[in-house]
Coordinates of C-alpha atoms and ligand atoms in Angstrom, one line a residue:
M1 CA -15.8 12.8 -8.2
S2 CA -18.8 11.4 -10.0
R3 CA -20.4 8.2 -8.8
L4 CA -19.3 6.4 -12.0
L5 CA -15.6 7.5 -11.7
R6 CA -15.6 6.5 -8.0
T7 CA -17.0 3.1 -8.9
L8 CA -14.4 2.7 -11.6
S9 CA -11.6 3.7 -9.2
Y10 CA -12.6 0.7 -7.0
A11 CA -13.2 -1.7 -9.9
W12 CA -10.0 -1.1 -11.9
P13 CA -7.6 -2.2 -9.1
A14 CA -10.1 -4.8 -7.7
P15 CA -8.0 -7.9 -8.4
Y16 CA -5.3 -6.4 -6.1
T17 CA -7.9 -5.5 -3.5
C18 CA -9.1 -9.1 -3.5
A19 CA -5.6 -10.3 -2.9
G20 CA -5.2 -7.7 -0.1
L21 CA -8.4 -9.0 1.5
V22 CA -7.0 -12.5 1.6
F23 CA -4.0 -11.2 3.5
G24 CA -6.3 -9.1 5.7
L25 CA -8.3 -12.1 6.6
L26 CA -5.0 -13.7 7.7
V27 CA -4.3 -10.7 9.9
I28 CA -7.8 -11.1 11.5
A29 CA -7.3 -14.9 11.9
F30 CA -4.2 -14.1 14.0
G31 CA -5.9 -11.7 16.3
G32 CA -5.6 -8.4 14.3
S33 CA -8.4 -6.0 13.4
A34 CA -9.7 -3.9 10.5
R35 CA -10.8 -0.3 10.2
V36 CA -12.0 1.8 7.3
R37 CA -10.0 5.0 6.8
R38 CA -10.5 7.3 3.7
G39 CA -12.3 4.6 1.7
T40 CA -9.6 2.0 2.4
L41 CA -9.7 -1.1 4.6
E42 CA -6.7 -1.1 7.0
F43 CA -5.6 -4.3 8.7
G44 CA -3.1 -4.4 11.5
G45 CA -2.1 -5.8 14.9
G46 CA -2.4 -9.3 16.2
A47 CA 0.3 -12.0 16.3
L48 CA 1.5 -11.5 12.7
G49 CA 2.1 -7.8 13.4
R50 CA 3.9 -8.6 16.6
W51 CA 6.0 -11.3 15.0
I52 CA 7.0 -9.1 12.0
G53 CA 7.7 -6.2 14.4
R54 CA 10.1 -8.3 16.4
S55 CA 11.8 -9.7 13.3
R56 CA 14.5 -8.0 11.3
I57 CA 12.1 -7.6 8.4
P58 CA 12.0 -3.9 7.5
F59 CA 8.2 -3.5 7.3
G60 CA 5.8 -0.9 8.4
A61 CA 2.9 -1.2 6.0
I62 CA 2.0 -2.2 2.5
T63 CA -0.8 -1.2 0.2
I64 CA -2.5 -3.8 -2.0
G65 CA -5.3 -2.1 -4.0
H66 CA -7.8 -0.6 -1.5
V67 CA -6.3 -2.6 1.4
V68 CA -3.5 -1.5 3.6
L69 CA -1.7 -4.0 5.9
G70 CA 0.3 -2.6 8.8
L71 CA 2.2 -3.8 11.8
D72 CA -0.4 -2.2 14.0
H73 CA -2.9 0.6 13.9
L74 CA -0.5 3.2 15.3
M75 CA 1.8 2.4 12.4
L76 CA -1.1 2.7 10.0
D77 CA -2.0 6.1 11.5
R78 CA 1.6 7.2 11.0
V79 CA 2.0 6.1 7.3
R80 CA -1.6 6.8 6.2
N81 CA -0.7 9.8 4.0
H82 CA 2.0 7.8 2.2
E83 CA -0.1 4.7 1.7
Q84 CA -3.0 6.8 0.5
V85 CA -0.8 8.0 -2.4
H86 CA -0.2 4.4 -3.3
V87 CA -4.0 3.8 -3.2
R88 CA -4.4 6.6 -5.7
Q89 CA -1.6 5.0 -7.8
Y90 CA -3.5 1.7 -7.8
E91 CA -6.6 3.6 -8.9
R92 CA -4.7 5.3 -11.8
W93 CA -2.8 2.2 -13.0
G94 CA -5.2 -0.7 -12.0
P95 CA -3.9 -4.1 -13.0
L96 CA -0.8 -2.5 -14.4
F97 CA 0.3 -1.0 -11.1
V98 CA 2.4 -3.9 -9.8
P99 CA 4.3 -4.5 -13.1
A100 CA 4.9 -0.8 -13.4
Y101 CA 6.1 -0.5 -9.8
L102 CA 8.5 -3.4 -10.3
L103 CA 9.7 -1.9 -13.6
A104 CA 10.3 1.4 -11.9
S105 CA 12.4 -0.4 -9.2
A106 CA 14.4 -2.1 -11.9
I107 CA 15.0 1.2 -13.7
A108 CA 16.1 2.9 -10.4
W109 CA 18.5 0.0 -9.7
M110 CA 19.9 0.1 -13.3
L111 CA 20.6 3.8 -12.9
G112 CA 22.5 3.1 -9.7
G113 CA 19.8 4.1 -7.3
D114 CA 18.0 2.4 -4.5
L115 CA 15.2 -0.1 -5.5
Y116 CA 12.8 1.4 -3.0
R117 CA 13.7 5.1 -2.3
D118 CA 14.5 5.9 -6.0
N119 CA 11.4 4.2 -7.4
V120 CA 9.2 6.9 -9.0
F121 CA 6.1 5.6 -7.3
E122 CA 7.8 5.8 -3.8
R123 CA 9.2 9.2 -4.6
E124 CA 5.7 10.5 -5.4
A125 CA 4.4 8.9 -2.2
F126 CA 7.2 10.4 0.0
D127 CA 6.8 13.8 -1.7
K128 CA 3.0 14.0 -1.4
A129 CA 2.9 12.6 2.1
R130 CA 5.4 15.3 3.2
G131 CA 2.9 17.8 1.9
Ligands
ZN201 ZN1 5.5 3.5 -0.3

């Protein structure tokens, strides 16, 4: 990929990446840590990860621009392929990604499907992560 395209792929979803960094700093403030994997900043661990892990909240990781927040780094290793598909989706859709994702969930629900599993963005991520 050319340098210009690579730069644009980071700039286009940058508002989301900035929001993800704020959450990432919270992870750090509560004892978590950050790593760079495949051009993405991954945050995990610490008290927030332990608290969410013990709760009934069904959460493993979430991608916000070029930031991935996870329960811990083992979880981030496990879901990296899936979350990297979401990173590519953010690069493709930029600021439109979250509204498009929510619309896709609404359409899935209106068609009688599951908000998460039948969302076209999730289906792409599950399909590509499987290989
Ligand atoms: Zn996903």
